Every structure is written in C-alpha cells, then in structure tokens.
Amino acid sequence: MASHKVQFQPNNVEIAVQSGTTIMEALDEAKIYYDFPCGGIGKCGKCKVKVLKGAQKPTSKEEKHLDEKEIEEGIRLACMTEIQNDITVELLNVRKMEHNILITSEEKAVKIEPHIKKVPIEIERPLLGDQRSDLHRVKDSLSRKGYRHDDLKASLTVMQKLPETLRHSGFKATAVMYENEIMEIESGDTTKTMLGVAFDIGTTTIVGYLLDLYTGEELAIASTLNPQTKYGADVISRINFANNEEDGIKKLHDAVIEAINKLIGEACDKASVKRSSVYGVSIAANTTMHHLFIGTSPKNIGISPYVSSVSEPLAIDAKELGIDINTGGKIFVLPNIAGFVGADTSAVILSTEMYKSDVVKLAIDIGTNGEIALGSKEKMFACSAAAGPAFEGAQISSGMRGAAGAIDHVYFKDKLEYTVIGDVKPIGICGSALLDVVAGLIELGIVDKRGRILSPDKLTNPEALKFKDNITEHEGQAAFLLADKNKTGSGKAVMVTQSDIRELQLAKGAMATGVKVLMEVLNIQVDEIKEVLLAGAFGNYLTPHSACVIGLIPMELESKIKMVGNAAGTGSRIALLSAGEFLKAGEIAEFVGFVELGSHPKFNSYFGECSYFKVPR
Amino acid sequence: MASHKVQFQPNNVEIAVQSGTTIMEALDEAKIYYDFPCGGIGKCGKCKVKVLKGAQKPTSKEEKHLDEKEIEEGIRLACMTEIQNDITVELLNVRKMEHNILITSEEKAVKIEPHIKKVPIEIERPLLGDQRSDLHRVKDSLSRKGYRHDDLKASLTVMQKLPETLRHSGFKATAVMYENEIMEIESGDTTKTMLGVAFDIGTTTIVGYLLDLYTGEELAIASTLNPQTKYGADVISRINFANNEEDGIKKLHDAVIEAINKLIGEACDKASVKRSSVYGVSIAANTTMHHLFIGTSPKNIGISPYVSSVSEPLAIDAKELGIDINTGGKIFVLPNIAGFVGADTSAVILSTEMYKSDVVKLAIDIGTNGEIALGSKEKMFACSAAAGPAFEGAQISSGMRGAAGAIDHVYFKDKLEYTVIGDVKPIGICGSALLDVVAGLIELGIVDKRGRILSPDKLTNPEALKFKDNITEHEGQAAFLLADKNKTGSGKAVMVTQSDIRELQLAKGAMATGVKVLMEVLNIQVDEIKEVLLAGAFGNYLTPHSACVIGLIPMELESKIKMVGNAAGTGSRIALLSAGEFLKAGEIAEFVGFVELGSHPKFNSYFGECSYFKVPR
C-alpha cells in the first residue's frame, strides 16, 4: 500500500503513514496528544486541524462542523480526514499545559508513618566457621532490629544483586522494607533520602506531587492532560473504547502508565533528584481510571449492576506495572467505593475527614464525572452523577477548558464585565464563566424557569434592559453575546446559546439530583448540613453564589460553602505519607454506602425537577 | 567487517558470522550445544570438529592436540579456530542424548500434600443491591472454603483478567491458591488437572520429571545436557566464566532457563498435556547451579570462606524467572546446605531419609562435583569434594561420557572382556570402566600402591601374565591397552594410560578424604556405618567391588553398598509433591553441618594418603 508523509506543525514532527490512515491515527503514531472529546467519531467537531498542504474535500460528517470559510482554509476534523497524499497539518488545539489545573489544596496535618521503611544494617562478615548465606545474614541483622527472621521475604531482584551489594560497601547496607518484604538492599547507609509521588489521575488531568516521605515536604509538582483523552473525553467513551477496540484496554493502560512515568521524570528533574530515590507512588482515581491504571476491564462499571473488578486498597510492585521508580518500589492504589464512586472519592473523604465529623457535611467533587458524598461519622452515602463535560467547557458552543483565552468569570454590572485567563483577548468560555452567565441571566429574569432565553421585548426587570443588546441569535437559536467577533482572539464571537444552557441544565440537574437523593436516603434536611465542601478544579474556580443561583447547590447552603482544593490529590498525598491513613481509606470504602442514582425509583422525577431553575419572585 | 557463511553438519544449519568469529562462538549463535570441557581456552582438546571446506592452518595451541593426519583431514579445535572464509564444519561430538542419564530411582512412598491447591468456587452474581467488586466476591467465596478474607492477596494478573474469567463461565471458577495468594482464577471447574515438573539440575545434565500433582504419577521424563557446559565443564570453570566474562551470569542464567523451558515443553508434548497445566516446578541443584538458576553471583562460593548468596528454600513466581508454565505458577527451589554442598544434597538426604535414621549411613553422590553426607538422626555432616570430571570420562585420554561406543564395564577373565554401550565397536571408555580397569590392575598387581603401571618383567602374579601383552606404551608413558585401533570404531586404540590413573587417583583421593574427614568430625568408626548409599548417574553404573578396590569407598563397606538411583531427582520430586517435605528440606539444610574440606587441618596429609592404592598382600 502507498505510504505518505505527514508533517505536523508547530511541533515540526514528520512521520510516514499508510494511505487511508486518519490524521487522528497519525497523531497517535507520532505520539502527539490531541483532544478527541467524542472519542473520534466525528460527533463533537472539536478536533479541528488546518491542513496547510494537500487538503482534500471534507467528508459529509465534517461538513456539518465546518463553515465555507473554514473548508476553504483547509480546516478539517482530524478524526475524519483520511490521508491520501503527502500533507502538512497545523494543530490548532495543542495545549502546552497553559491551562489551569488545580494542584494545591489546604494543608492538613498528617502524622507521617511511611509504608516503606529504610533500615540501616551492619552485616557480620562471613568466616570459615560461619558460612551463613548472605541473605541469612541480612535477615539476622534485621531480626536484631525487631523483624522476625522467619517472616522475612526477599524479592528475586534482591537475591540476585545481594552478593555485590554487600561487598561493595564492606557489609554495611540499608534494607528497604515493606512490611516483611525486603524490597531492596542498598550499599551503605542510604536512609537519608526516601521520596514518593502522590498521583491524582483525573479523567482529563493527571497531577503528581513529589514528596519527601520523611517530612511530607512537597518538592515538585508535575501535571499533564490525561493522554487517554485522545480515546474519548469522558468515562463512558473510554469504557466504550476499552470494550470495542482491539487492545483497547492495553492502549488506555499503556497511555496512563507512560504519562505517569513521564511525570515522575519531570518532577524529579524539577527537584534535581534521581527517580531511583522514589520508593512509593500513591494513586487516587475514579473507578474507570483506576481500572485502566491497573489494566483490568472497566466494562462492567458501565453496565448494570455497575460492578468494579477490584475495590480494595492495593500495594503492587512498581516493576510489575512498569512504573519506573526504584526497582523495589511499591504502588499504593486507594480503594474504590463502587463502580462509579472511585478511589478519588475515598481520597476526598479521607482528606476532608468527613467520616470523623460529628456534624453532617456534603462534599461535591465536580469534574467530567461528578461525585457527591453526604453524612457524618454516623453514616455516609455517596453517589456519582454523570455531569458530562459541560462544566469543563466541552459540548458548549464557545466552550473551552480553563486555558489562556478563556473567559473565567462574568459580572453583570452597569455593563457586562469579564476576566480572561492569561490577560489576552478572549477566545471562549470555561465552566465557571458559564455558571456566572446563566446565574446572572436568571437573576435578571433574562432566562426563565425552564431555561429559555427571553426575547428583549419580554424583559420586565429594568436591570435586564441594560443587556438587551447582548441578546442575539445564533444559527436559528437564541444566544447571549459575551464578546463580539472583533473583540476576540479567534475572530469569532463568544456567546452562550440556548443549547449551551440546556447542556448546563442537564449537568447541574444530574448533580442536584444526586444531592437530593442522598439527603433522602440518609433522611437529612437541608438545615442539618453544616458544611459544603467543594473539591476539584472546577469546584474551586466557580463562584459559589452562581452555583447556588443555578441550583447546583441548594441556595440555603451558600454561606456554608468551603473550597477544599484538589481534595482527591490531598487524599492521595495523605495515603502516601501514612500507612495508617491508607488503611483508613480502606475502612472508608467499606463504611460509605453507595447509591446507584440511575436506578433510584425517584431519579426521573427528581431529575426533571432539578433541571429547572428557581427564578426570583 | 566481512561476513562469512558457516555450515554445520550433520545438523545442516547455516549462519553468517563476522570475520574472526571462532567456531565456538558460531555454534553459540546457531544455538547448537557442543561440549567445551575446559571452557573454551584450548586446553583440553576435546572440542574437535572437522572443517570439510575452507580449513586454514591450525594455531600453535591446536597443534598440541592434533596429529599430522588430523591436521591434514581438517580436524581443528572449535574454540581456537577463527573463521576467515566460508566454511563447512562437521561436528564430531554431537550427542543427541543417546548417552545414559540416570532418570529413575527407587520408589518412595510420599504423602502427597501439594503446595498449590485448586479450589472450586461459585461466586454470587452481582446485583444492584450488592455491588461488591469481583475480587471481593472471589475472596468471600474462598472464605466460605476456610480462607481468611483479609489475608487473601491476588496477583496483578488475576486482577487484570478477573472480570472476563468470571463472566466466561457464569461465575463458576477455580481459584489456584498458594498459601494465601490467589495465583490464578480459571473459568469453570479445572480442578481435574494439576501438573508439576521436578528438576534435577546437574553440572552436566538436566533432568525433568513431569508429575501429576494429585497422584504423584510420572507422566513423562525429559533430559538434556546442561547447555552451560559450553561455558565450562565443571563448577569452578562456570564460576570463573560468571566472574570474568561480560554478562557471564546472565549468559549462564539464560542458558539454564532456556533449557528448563525446552524440557518442560518436551515433557508436556510426550504426555500430550498443555504447559499451562503445569503449576509448580521444583529445583534441586548444587549451589553453583542453584545460584545461576536464580541469577545471583556464584563468585563467593569459589573463594574462601565459600559463602552462598541464598540458602533457604524459595518459592518464586515462575513469571519472574521467565519459566513458561501457567501464568500463576510457582518455582520451588530446594535449600542449599553450604557453598559447595547444595540443594542436590538436601534432596539426597530428604529422599534417603538419612536424617531420620537410627543407624549411621553414608551417602555419596558422585558427579563432576562429589558430595558426601554422613550421620544419623542424631547428627549429620556433609562435605563436597572436587572430584573433577575424571569419573565422567573427561581429562582421560580415551575417556568419554556413558554414550554409545563407550566401554562401560571391564572383566579380567581368561582374557580381557568388556561391554560397550549400544553394542557397537568401542570408541572410548566411561568412568565405570576406568574403575573396573584400575581395580583389576591393582588386584593383579599390575598397578602398584603408588599407581604405577609395572612393566611386564616386574609382574609376579601368574594371573597378571595373561594380560602382559596389554601393557604397552603411549606417547612415552606406560599404558594398558583395552582395544587395538583395528577393533575400535574410531580407528584409534582405546587404552588407560599412566596419566589417566593419576587423574583417577586425584579424584578418588578427594572423595575418600571427604569420607575420612567426616568420620573423624563425627567420631564414627567404619564398622558403625550400616549403609552406603550411592547416588547419581556414575554411582549407579559403577561396580561396587571396583569402587572399594580402588579405595573410593572403604573395603569394609562393600557389602553395605546400596544404589539409590538419582536420589537428588527423587528428592526434587518429593519436595514438589509435598509442601511438608519441602519444609523438611529446609530443616535438613539447617540440621546438617558442613565441613569445608580444603581448609581442614589434616586435609593435605589425608589426601596424600588416600590417593594411594591398597594393594593385596
């Protein structure tokens, strides 16, 4: 079969592919991450690229997403365009992590109690009258430090390297211990350094925190878009990819392992430490990300009765998973609560200490997949709500992630005001701005109970009339203009359309239904909730008032809202620093009840109710 | 660099090599096993090949081992000949395992108590109201079978395959358990089949016994020359290779792992079973073979104070060692006693049950490396004696292994009689015949106390005169002719030379010294020894009377000699079939004391004394 050259700009990468390969597949081969929110089925139209040289006629699926000017300029969908000749492609959405990823959190005092212990040992030298084996001597030294000789087990790697290691440093060594396992024996006294990396693997973003396992000090942070994004934007599309594609699970698994290894390398470089000094890694992730990380099928999470393969806390050899840290390193995977309430929720509950609370607290982690936990030390329940990617700016006409050029907050003052990430001309809006706009429109009476944008002549509130010129039309539907095309960086107007509001209604409706169902299951009234903890990137950038106005959170709780940062990441860090807390996460996963929202008898009626807005009287 | 074609006959294998590659290296590349008793340093002259096409002038090292006729015929040493043009090479010593390897042994009743258990489980199907993870359900099922839920651990592979496995067979499965480890979960009820392979890894030969782990039935046997032989004939030359060659340990380790995998495949083919039905493998080996099998350095075994890396019984994941059996399979490695008394001796003591005996027994395992154990249930000591390869026919002028064409027994009747393995014309002698010849010559007075062959005129015994024509000369030294060159298959005379007798004196001297020192250490008199157990291939083919006449075994013990077959192999089989016996091997390794022969104060005087012969008065 004929082969063609593909050049990617601005990356300046060139590869050869067989005729008929799509640009998406070529990107994959070239190992360039690119966003395919719908998973590459030509549905979302978000994977636009500009074919600078060699453009062909677009397919009919592409034509739906492209206007005439775009077609003429060579704009195409990477997922749909087959390569039939040598081409040069400009990537329009390469995000070099300039977007906001939440990586810090409130500090929390944790008693440090490492999983892994470094034990300095001095080994008796062999004599003709004392021919114990090297390993026997090591065990004897450890038994003088409180270990039981007969319980000790050494890994094959330790046994293989032992004679060299001991003799290299005159029989002074350091045993790296995990429980009764001798994970590694190092020449000399290496007790000074012991590092770990705590990960929060989100559907969209992966963040790793390099920590000193003795002090808890954070030495560096590294983050990246989850490279699995190219196989689908949300949990469901990844599950579908895993089920339907050949080697789907392996591709997703390999992608996340590669990203984790890359981040560990980056973090170590930033802190000028060796990756062999990393002995432990912790993982908090939703159940699907968890399963793809360990390499098991997420298939059954996606179908009733939504069962996970594995839920308990895991300690896995780094080597077995291909994680490139110290050869004796361990991976600590936090436990899942249920099919759609994962280890990230265990981590949130662990870090917020809700499970110890005398008073009732509500935690909401808003991401592509939203998780909600409610209760106190008496009883807790959690559920998951498929918010979809609307909060992350996807499936929104002018939507984008919280990257440079995104309007992130909107204020209805005498005129419309907004702030833009990176202080540049706006090119779109991110989720927090979408909330601000819709909340403002509700308060002004421009959007009604059912979510309709009213025409200017229907407005009654004098304040609303200030913004009547912003009410416009876009492709046959009502829209609210935020920035005219000559004021934006893309030459295209930034607006919120009627459909965008519908998407938001679905997303907030799902979350609000979750809260309502949990309250009912636990028989808790709204005034009993003493604290609302907002976790996750989106939760920390949104305006609490806007979230209450649109009904994402009950209005009565506005004053009780507290941002808790990346609580899942914090939970992961805690579980890495303390073996006791890691065990507690296991207890939390057992303690917290799970409600499967979709099969709750009142789900449909509540969801209908919750997707409406409450308008001011 | 120029590349040349090398064709090997009769194998009919052709490869290309770079100019300057030796024939030995080319054989290695072509994966053809060939014997290099001295390790390929041009010293022993045993690796002769015939260059049929393209022969060059021999090197000076080769000339020492080749006569004119040979040089003319194209005979060369494979280790010394560099390939400078396209050549065709005939391999003269390819042994297709037609040599005698001892693979059977006395049957011993063992209570079967497998290490690995297959537990049929029925898993409760997931429901909306019961969302325990798959693994949780499996553990719950196992806890109904007596396992403690919280103690159970599953391997990563199990977790990865679990959802598919359970659903493939309607939630009926079989758990493959090793202690509290869930090694494998198989769809349906697979309890019917559970196989294992017990190995005896000798310096020269590897034997594997395919066993039914439920019944102990032997389903097939497979054996091969130890492919490490090409890196050196004995333990010391392998240790040197491991120390001095780049990647020496890895080469030796890979060679034995490859051989083990090949043998498992062969045995499974013979028995028409799948190799995935093999769940356990046991390994008995001397300490050096043991270390090379697990891939640790044998360096310190070779230098005072002769310390091993690892001695305890090991259970290692097959996957980690690259042993190709069931993915959840385990390798059970028997324990070493000391640097030169290995797991093979533990296996001999286990299978002979000497450690339980009320009376004193002596066990002798004669191989390239000889091991001796002495004692009873009260106290036992063992030592190792570097017998060298003389007993195996190496370093003996007409010596060869017990293969077709080898004279294996010699009788001094009215005339000299002998038997030849394979009933063909003789081409050499193996160790048992060497013993018979020397014993006969001693009894006839043809060989004196110091080992000298007397000239015919010095003979006094009339019986001896019958054989005076056999006393001849070879390359300036006395020799005893067994077969004239026109009666042999090689066209060369078969004889025992004065130097051969010297070699035998060293070998038997070393063994006899070992017995003497152990008796002294334990303060045991010869009449207290109630049984002499001869183990190993050589031990089972030799004539007990000859062994006593030459002084390998004290004369007084002739009537107490009992052949116990391949006792190391039997020990390996027992340890595979019974977890309790495997543990006992660990206790044996602790119980049995070790004497380092070389550093015993009386070694030199005893050795001098023991290398003499006792001649009839």
mmCIF file with all atom_site columns, C-alpha atoms in Angstrom, chain A residues 126-137 139 152-164 167 179 253 291 293-297 299-300 304-312 314 316-317 319-321 337-339 590 594-596 599, chain B residues 126-137 139 152-164 167 179 253 291 293-297 299-300 304-312 314 316-317 319-321 337-339 590 594-596 599:
data_model
loop_
_atom_site.group_PDB
_atom_site.id
_atom_site.type_symbol
_atom_site.label_atom_id
_atom_site.label_alt_id
_atom_site.label_comp_id
_atom_site.label_asym_id
_atom_site.label_entity_id
_atom_site.label_seq_id
_atom_site.pdbx_PDB_ins_code
_atom_site.Cartn_x
_atom_site.Cartn_y
_atom_site.Cartn_z
_atom_site.occupancy
_atom_site.B_iso_or_equiv
_atom_site.pdbx_formal_charge
_atom_site.auth_seq_id
_atom_site.auth_comp_id
_atom_site.auth_asym_id
_atom_site.auth_atom_id
_atom_site.pdbx_PDB_model_num
ATOM 1   C CA . PRO A 1 126 ? 31.439  -14.425 56.655 1.00 0.00 ? 126 PRO A CA 1
ATOM 2   C CA . LEU A 1 127 ? 34.112  -16.607 58.201 1.00 0.00 ? 127 LEU A CA 1
ATOM 3   C CA . LEU A 1 128 ? 35.209  -20.168 57.576 1.00 0.00 ? 128 LEU A CA 1
ATOM 4   C CA . GLY A 1 129 ? 33.440  -21.137 60.777 1.00 0.00 ? 129 GLY A CA 1
ATOM 5   C CA . ASP A 1 130 ? 30.318  -19.144 59.906 1.00 0.00 ? 130 ASP A CA 1
ATOM 6   C CA . GLN A 1 131 ? 29.047  -19.843 56.450 1.00 0.00 ? 131 GLN A CA 1
ATOM 7   C CA . ARG A 1 132 ? 25.516  -18.498 56.706 1.00 0.00 ? 132 ARG A CA 1
ATOM 8   C CA . SER A 1 133 ? 24.402  -17.291 53.288 1.00 0.00 ? 133 SER A CA 1
ATOM 9   C CA . ASP A 1 134 ? 24.349  -13.590 52.515 1.00 0.00 ? 134 ASP A CA 1
ATOM 10  C CA . LEU A 1 135 ? 20.573  -13.489 52.747 1.00 0.00 ? 135 LEU A CA 1
ATOM 11  C CA . HIS A 1 136 ? 20.624  -15.341 56.061 1.00 0.00 ? 136 HIS A CA 1
ATOM 12  C CA . ARG A 1 137 ? 22.997  -12.723 57.461 1.00 0.00 ? 137 ARG A CA 1
ATOM 13  C CA . LYS A 1 139 ? 17.780  -11.487 57.894 1.00 0.00 ? 139 LYS A CA 1
ATOM 14  C CA . LEU A 1 152 ? 11.095  -12.065 56.158 1.00 0.00 ? 152 LEU A CA 1
ATOM 15  C CA . LYS A 1 153 ? 10.881  -12.476 52.402 1.00 0.00 ? 153 LYS A CA 1
ATOM 16  C CA . ALA A 1 154 ? 13.292  -11.119 49.824 1.00 0.00 ? 154 ALA A CA 1
ATOM 17  C CA . SER A 1 155 ? 12.424  -10.314 46.230 1.00 0.00 ? 155 SER A CA 1
ATOM 18  C CA . LEU A 1 156 ? 14.212  -12.118 43.423 1.00 0.00 ? 156 LEU A CA 1
ATOM 19  C CA . THR A 1 157 ? 15.966  -8.882  42.459 1.00 0.00 ? 157 THR A CA 1
ATOM 20  C CA . VAL A 1 158 ? 17.334  -8.510  45.980 1.00 0.00 ? 158 VAL A CA 1
ATOM 21  C CA . MET A 1 159 ? 18.683  -12.071 45.914 1.00 0.00 ? 159 MET A CA 1
ATOM 22  C CA . GLN A 1 160 ? 20.218  -11.540 42.508 1.00 0.00 ? 160 GLN A CA 1
ATOM 23  C CA . LYS A 1 161 ? 22.142  -8.422  43.488 1.00 0.00 ? 161 LYS A CA 1
ATOM 24  C CA . LEU A 1 162 ? 22.866  -9.256  47.129 1.00 0.00 ? 162 LEU A CA 1
ATOM 25  C CA . PRO A 1 163 ? 26.500  -10.509 46.998 1.00 0.00 ? 163 PRO A CA 1
ATOM 26  C CA . GLU A 1 164 ? 27.666  -7.452  45.054 1.00 0.00 ? 164 GLU A CA 1
ATOM 27  C CA . ARG A 1 167 ? 30.625  -6.412  49.403 1.00 0.00 ? 167 ARG A CA 1
ATOM 28  C CA . GLU A 1 179 ? 6.072   -4.927  55.918 1.00 0.00 ? 179 GLU A CA 1
ATOM 29  C CA . HIS A 1 253 ? -3.398  1.292   30.236 1.00 0.00 ? 253 HIS A CA 1
ATOM 30  C CA . HIS A 1 291 ? -9.182  0.032   36.409 1.00 0.00 ? 291 HIS A CA 1
ATOM 31  C CA . PHE A 1 293 ? -4.339  2.082   35.562 1.00 0.00 ? 293 PHE A CA 1
ATOM 32  C CA . ILE A 1 294 ? -4.099  -1.471  36.868 1.00 0.00 ? 294 ILE A CA 1
ATOM 33  C CA . GLY A 1 295 ? -5.057  -2.813  33.439 1.00 0.00 ? 295 GLY A CA 1
ATOM 34  C CA . THR A 1 296 ? -8.340  -4.543  34.211 1.00 0.00 ? 296 THR A CA 1
ATOM 35  C CA . SER A 1 297 ? -11.526 -4.203  32.163 1.00 0.00 ? 297 SER A CA 1
ATOM 36  C CA . LYS A 1 299 ? -16.605 -2.950  31.072 1.00 0.00 ? 299 LYS A CA 1
ATOM 37  C CA . ASN A 1 300 ? -18.820 -3.948  33.988 1.00 0.00 ? 300 ASN A CA 1
ATOM 38  C CA . SER A 1 304 ? -25.947 -2.655  35.264 1.00 0.00 ? 304 SER A CA 1
ATOM 39  C CA . PRO A 1 305 ? -25.314 -3.594  38.067 1.00 0.00 ? 305 PRO A CA 1
ATOM 40  C CA . TYR A 1 306 ? -22.162 -1.455  37.643 1.00 0.00 ? 306 TYR A CA 1
ATOM 41  C CA . VAL A 1 307 ? -19.645 -3.688  39.375 1.00 0.00 ? 307 VAL A CA 1
ATOM 42  C CA . SER A 1 308 ? -15.939 -2.978  39.639 1.00 0.00 ? 308 SER A CA 1
ATOM 43  C CA . SER A 1 309 ? -13.236 -5.613  39.202 1.00 0.00 ? 309 SER A CA 1
ATOM 44  C CA . VAL A 1 310 ? -11.315 -4.604  42.272 1.00 0.00 ? 310 VAL A CA 1
ATOM 45  C CA . SER A 1 311 ? -12.175 -2.208  45.073 1.00 0.00 ? 311 SER A CA 1
ATOM 46  C CA . GLU A 1 312 ? -9.821  -2.866  47.971 1.00 0.00 ? 312 GLU A CA 1
ATOM 47  C CA . LEU A 1 314 ? -3.732  -2.385  46.704 1.00 0.00 ? 314 LEU A CA 1
ATOM 48  C CA . ILE A 1 316 ? 1.526   -3.567  43.770 1.00 0.00 ? 316 ILE A CA 1
ATOM 49  C CA . ASP A 1 317 ? 5.178   -3.921  42.792 1.00 0.00 ? 317 ASP A CA 1
ATOM 50  C CA . LYS A 1 319 ? 8.102   -3.254  38.362 1.00 0.00 ? 319 LYS A CA 1
ATOM 51  C CA . GLU A 1 320 ? 5.031   -5.345  37.640 1.00 0.00 ? 320 GLU A CA 1
ATOM 52  C CA . LEU A 1 321 ? 3.119   -2.290  36.456 1.00 0.00 ? 321 LEU A CA 1
ATOM 53  C CA . ILE A 1 337 ? -16.270 2.666   46.881 1.00 0.00 ? 337 ILE A CA 1
ATOM 54  C CA . ALA A 1 338 ? -18.327 1.422   43.915 1.00 0.00 ? 338 ALA A CA 1
ATOM 55  C CA . GLY A 1 339 ? -18.470 1.264   40.140 1.00 0.00 ? 339 GLY A CA 1
ATOM 56  C CA . GLU A 1 590 ? -16.296 -0.144  53.322 1.00 0.00 ? 590 GLU A CA 1
ATOM 57  C CA . PHE A 1 594 ? -23.386 3.743   47.647 1.00 0.00 ? 594 PHE A CA 1
ATOM 58  C CA . VAL A 1 595 ? -26.490 4.843   45.821 1.00 0.00 ? 595 VAL A CA 1
ATOM 59  C CA . GLU A 1 596 ? -26.796 3.986   42.162 1.00 0.00 ? 596 GLU A CA 1
ATOM 60  C CA . SER A 1 599 ? -31.737 3.046   39.227 1.00 0.00 ? 599 SER A CA 1
ATOM 61  C CA . PRO B 1 126 ? -23.640 -9.041  41.241 1.00 0.00 ? 126 PRO B CA 1
ATOM 62  C CA . LEU B 1 127 ? -26.953 -7.275  41.796 1.00 0.00 ? 127 LEU B CA 1
ATOM 63  C CA . LEU B 1 128 ? -27.920 -3.630  42.005 1.00 0.00 ? 128 LEU B CA 1
ATOM 64  C CA . GLY B 1 129 ? -28.229 -4.042  45.743 1.00 0.00 ? 129 GLY B CA 1
ATOM 65  C CA . ASP B 1 130 ? -24.922 -5.924  46.021 1.00 0.00 ? 130 ASP B CA 1
ATOM 66  C CA . GLN B 1 131 ? -22.103 -4.197  44.274 1.00 0.00 ? 131 GLN B CA 1
ATOM 67  C CA . ARG B 1 132 ? -19.128 -5.896  45.856 1.00 0.00 ? 132 ARG B CA 1
ATOM 68  C CA . SER B 1 133 ? -16.244 -5.912  43.405 1.00 0.00 ? 133 SER B CA 1
ATOM 69  C CA . ASP B 1 134 ? -15.406 -9.090  41.526 1.00 0.00 ? 134 ASP B CA 1
ATOM 70  C CA . LEU B 1 135 ? -12.343 -9.662  43.670 1.00 0.00 ? 135 LEU B CA 1
ATOM 71  C CA . HIS B 1 136 ? -14.331 -9.102  46.858 1.00 0.00 ? 136 HIS B CA 1
ATOM 72  C CA . ARG B 1 137 ? -16.786 -11.789 45.740 1.00 0.00 ? 137 ARG B CA 1
ATOM 73  C CA . LYS B 1 139 ? -12.491 -13.640 48.411 1.00 0.00 ? 139 LYS B CA 1
ATOM 74  C CA . LEU B 1 152 ? -6.021  -13.183 50.817 1.00 0.00 ? 152 LEU B CA 1
ATOM 75  C CA . LYS B 1 153 ? -3.896  -11.497 48.180 1.00 0.00 ? 153 LYS B CA 1
ATOM 76  C CA . ALA B 1 154 ? -4.408  -11.589 44.441 1.00 0.00 ? 154 ALA B CA 1
ATOM 77  C CA . SER B 1 155 ? -1.707  -11.152 41.851 1.00 0.00 ? 155 SER B CA 1
ATOM 78  C CA . LEU B 1 156 ? -1.912  -8.294  39.353 1.00 0.00 ? 156 LEU B CA 1
ATOM 79  C CA . THR B 1 157 ? -2.547  -10.784 36.545 1.00 0.00 ? 157 THR B CA 1
ATOM 80  C CA . VAL B 1 158 ? -5.505  -12.230 38.411 1.00 0.00 ? 158 VAL B CA 1
ATOM 81  C CA . MET B 1 159 ? -6.987  -8.766  38.906 1.00 0.00 ? 159 MET B CA 1
ATOM 82  C CA . GLN B 1 160 ? -6.430  -7.892  35.269 1.00 0.00 ? 160 GLN B CA 1
ATOM 83  C CA . LYS B 1 161 ? -8.226  -10.930 33.910 1.00 0.00 ? 161 LYS B CA 1
ATOM 84  C CA . LEU B 1 162 ? -10.855 -11.361 36.622 1.00 0.00 ? 162 LEU B CA 1
ATOM 85  C CA . PRO B 1 163 ? -13.969 -9.770  35.049 1.00 0.00 ? 163 PRO B CA 1
ATOM 86  C CA . GLU B 1 164 ? -13.602 -11.808 31.857 1.00 0.00 ? 164 GLU B CA 1
ATOM 87  C CA . ARG B 1 167 ? -18.275 -13.993 33.274 1.00 0.00 ? 167 ARG B CA 1
ATOM 88  C CA . GLU B 1 179 ? -0.923  -20.256 50.776 1.00 0.00 ? 179 GLU B CA 1
ATOM 89  C CA . HIS B 1 253 ? 21.294  -17.972 33.751 1.00 0.00 ? 253 HIS B CA 1
ATOM 90  C CA . HIS B 1 291 ? 22.764  -19.596 42.027 1.00 0.00 ? 291 HIS B CA 1
ATOM 91  C CA . PHE B 1 293 ? 19.354  -20.683 38.088 1.00 0.00 ? 293 PHE B CA 1
ATOM 92  C CA . ILE B 1 294 ? 18.086  -17.823 40.230 1.00 0.00 ? 294 ILE B CA 1
ATOM 93  C CA . GLY B 1 295 ? 20.576  -15.473 38.578 1.00 0.00 ? 295 GLY B CA 1
ATOM 94  C CA . THR B 1 296 ? 22.740  -14.486 41.517 1.00 0.00 ? 296 THR B CA 1
ATOM 95  C CA . SER B 1 297 ? 26.537  -14.429 41.503 1.00 0.00 ? 297 SER B CA 1
ATOM 96  C CA . LYS B 1 299 ? 31.540  -15.723 42.908 1.00 0.00 ? 299 LYS B CA 1
ATOM 97  C CA . ASN B 1 300 ? 31.762  -16.071 46.679 1.00 0.00 ? 300 ASN B CA 1
ATOM 98  C CA . SER B 1 304 ? 37.206  -18.518 50.996 1.00 0.00 ? 304 SER B CA 1
ATOM 99  C CA . PRO B 1 305 ? 35.102  -18.562 53.142 1.00 0.00 ? 305 PRO B CA 1
ATOM 100 C CA . TYR B 1 306 ? 32.886  -20.062 50.399 1.00 0.00 ? 306 TYR B CA 1
ATOM 101 C CA . VAL B 1 307 ? 29.624  -18.313 51.195 1.00 0.00 ? 307 VAL B CA 1
ATOM 102 C CA . SER B 1 308 ? 26.437  -18.672 49.175 1.00 0.00 ? 308 SER B CA 1
ATOM 103 C CA . SER B 1 309 ? 24.116  -15.770 48.340 1.00 0.00 ? 309 SER B CA 1
ATOM 104 C CA . VAL B 1 310 ? 20.980  -17.591 49.328 1.00 0.00 ? 310 VAL B CA 1
ATOM 105 C CA . SER B 1 311 ? 20.453  -20.888 51.092 1.00 0.00 ? 311 SER B CA 1
ATOM 106 C CA . GLU B 1 312 ? 16.861  -21.051 52.320 1.00 0.00 ? 312 GLU B CA 1
ATOM 107 C CA . LEU B 1 314 ? 12.477  -20.401 47.945 1.00 0.00 ? 314 LEU B CA 1
ATOM 108 C CA . ILE B 1 316 ? 9.473   -17.715 43.321 1.00 0.00 ? 316 ILE B CA 1
ATOM 109 C CA . ASP B 1 317 ? 6.877   -16.645 40.755 1.00 0.00 ? 317 ASP B CA 1
ATOM 110 C CA . LYS B 1 319 ? 6.832   -15.391 35.557 1.00 0.00 ? 319 LYS B CA 1
ATOM 111 C CA . GLU B 1 320 ? 9.577   -13.517 37.369 1.00 0.00 ? 320 GLU B CA 1
ATOM 112 C CA . LEU B 1 321 ? 12.127  -16.152 36.375 1.00 0.00 ? 321 LEU B CA 1
ATOM 113 C CA . ILE B 1 337 ? 23.465  -26.518 52.917 1.00 0.00 ? 337 ILE B CA 1
ATOM 114 C CA . ALA B 1 338 ? 26.643  -24.549 52.168 1.00 0.00 ? 338 ALA B CA 1
ATOM 115 C CA . GLY B 1 339 ? 28.727  -23.052 49.397 1.00 0.00 ? 339 GLY B CA 1
ATOM 116 C CA . GLU B 1 590 ? 19.798  -26.197 58.897 1.00 0.00 ? 590 GLU B CA 1
ATOM 117 C CA . PHE B 1 594 ? 29.183  -28.592 56.872 1.00 0.00 ? 594 PHE B CA 1
ATOM 118 C CA . VAL B 1 595 ? 32.883  -29.292 56.693 1.00 0.00 ? 595 VAL B CA 1
ATOM 119 C CA . GLU B 1 596 ? 34.969  -27.222 54.349 1.00 0.00 ? 596 GLU B CA 1
ATOM 120 C CA . SER B 1 599 ? 40.588  -25.856 54.998 1.00 0.00 ? 599 SER B CA 1
#
